[in-house]
Amino acid sequence: MPARNILVVNCGSSSIKFALVNEDHEQFSLNVIVERLGGADAQMHWQQDGKQQSLMLPHADHSVALAHVFPLVQAAADGQLHGIGHRVVHGGEHFTAACRLDHAAIAGIRAIAPLAPLHNPANLQGIEAAITLFPSLPQVAVFDTAFHQTLPEHAYRYALPTPLYSEHGVRRYGFHGTSHRFVSQRAAAMTGLPVNASSWLVAHLGNGCSTCAIVNGQSRDTSMGLTPLEGVVMGTRSGDVDPNLHSHLARTLGWSLEQIETMLNKESGLLGLSGLSNDMRTLEQAREQGHAGATLAIEVFCYRLAKSLAAMSCALPHLDGLIFTGGIGENSPLVRSKTIAHLKLFNLAIDEQANARTVRGAAGSIQAQGYPRLLVVPTNEERQIALDTLALLDA
């Protein structure tokens, strides 16, 4: 049977990312990103066979973007496209695994939209456009939250009145589940440990960041909560703050709820602390030049990350290793080194030479000899979504 091709769609409100994944090849046949949807400067960029190309798509919406992408996908797949896998951010308690998309599933995703008003409606736009354009192809939704549905109740419940949970679904859900699942399975394979008999701490560090405790292939706790704002410091998100900050800013500064939400989600984190950038590469360069804000942002980021990892350890029976992944986790020896330096009670120590060379897609161990495992494992959420899609097609 020839290797199958799956188109993975990650749809935001103003951008869509596409990856054509072949089940037998690690490298993607085609990568596409369409940016600034709805605007006069909307454009599509794609990479194929090592070549990069661009096309302006003024005022294109999701359907127009998909219509332009589909011929590229069909050509790259030689006409053999077997299904489409869609990333959906929030699955609530209803979706505990990937599912085939039908009328009931789409209605379920729409019903959960109040839990993720910035994400699920955009995900639905991509799903509906793809079904309209490709009605004969099987389509699958893969949920960021599904992997964390194994959290025990004492880990996912907030200490709030019960009706808020039972009637309105207010609880901790967690995100980045596809990444946490993928890298923990890769780590088990790298170290020769069975997935169902292993115990990991994971730090997924990109513009969005989260930590996770994974036991025997299942999520046992994670740093993000009802929304992706809870937890560690991120690129532009604050992570944990005093829950009474909203009312304090409203009373003392007269800020509206919308102003506060914008500040916490888009103006905080590394950007807010540094006053310079949300990009760790820029901050590391500025730190070397003595920029005080960049230096502080990195120190806070690493300390808060270490605190979160230490807290996640409460969910582990033992520690087989700590995994770094995501754009920062895979490419910042400085962040890895500073974070581990805060975790002395765990008897962790880093091999600085191994740490320095494990960047740009390299995977490997970075612990000092004789100390507990520290691993860098590149994530591949698109491939995991494709694998979940294929598993449902096989079923």
Coordinates of C-alpha atoms in Angstrom, one line a residue, residues 1 43 56 60 67 115 135 178 183 221 224 231 237 284 286 295 318 328 366:
M1 CA 0.0 0.0 0.0
Q43 CA -0.4 37.0 1.3
M56 CA -0.4 38.4 -2.7
A60 CA -8.7 36.8 0.8
A67 CA -8.8 27.4 -2.8
L115 CA -14.3 28.6 26.4
P135 CA -16.5 17.3 0.6
T178 CA -0.4 17.5 20.9
V183 CA 7.8 14.7 22.7
D221 CA -0.9 18.0 35.5
M224 CA -2.2 26.2 31.5
G231 CA 0.9 29.3 34.0
R237 CA 1.1 36.6 27.9
E284 CA 19.5 37.3 24.3
A286 CA 20.2 42.6 23.9
T295 CA 18.2 40.7 31.3
H318 CA 9.6 9.3 39.9
I328 CA 12.9 28.4 22.7
I366 CA 22.3 17.5 27.7

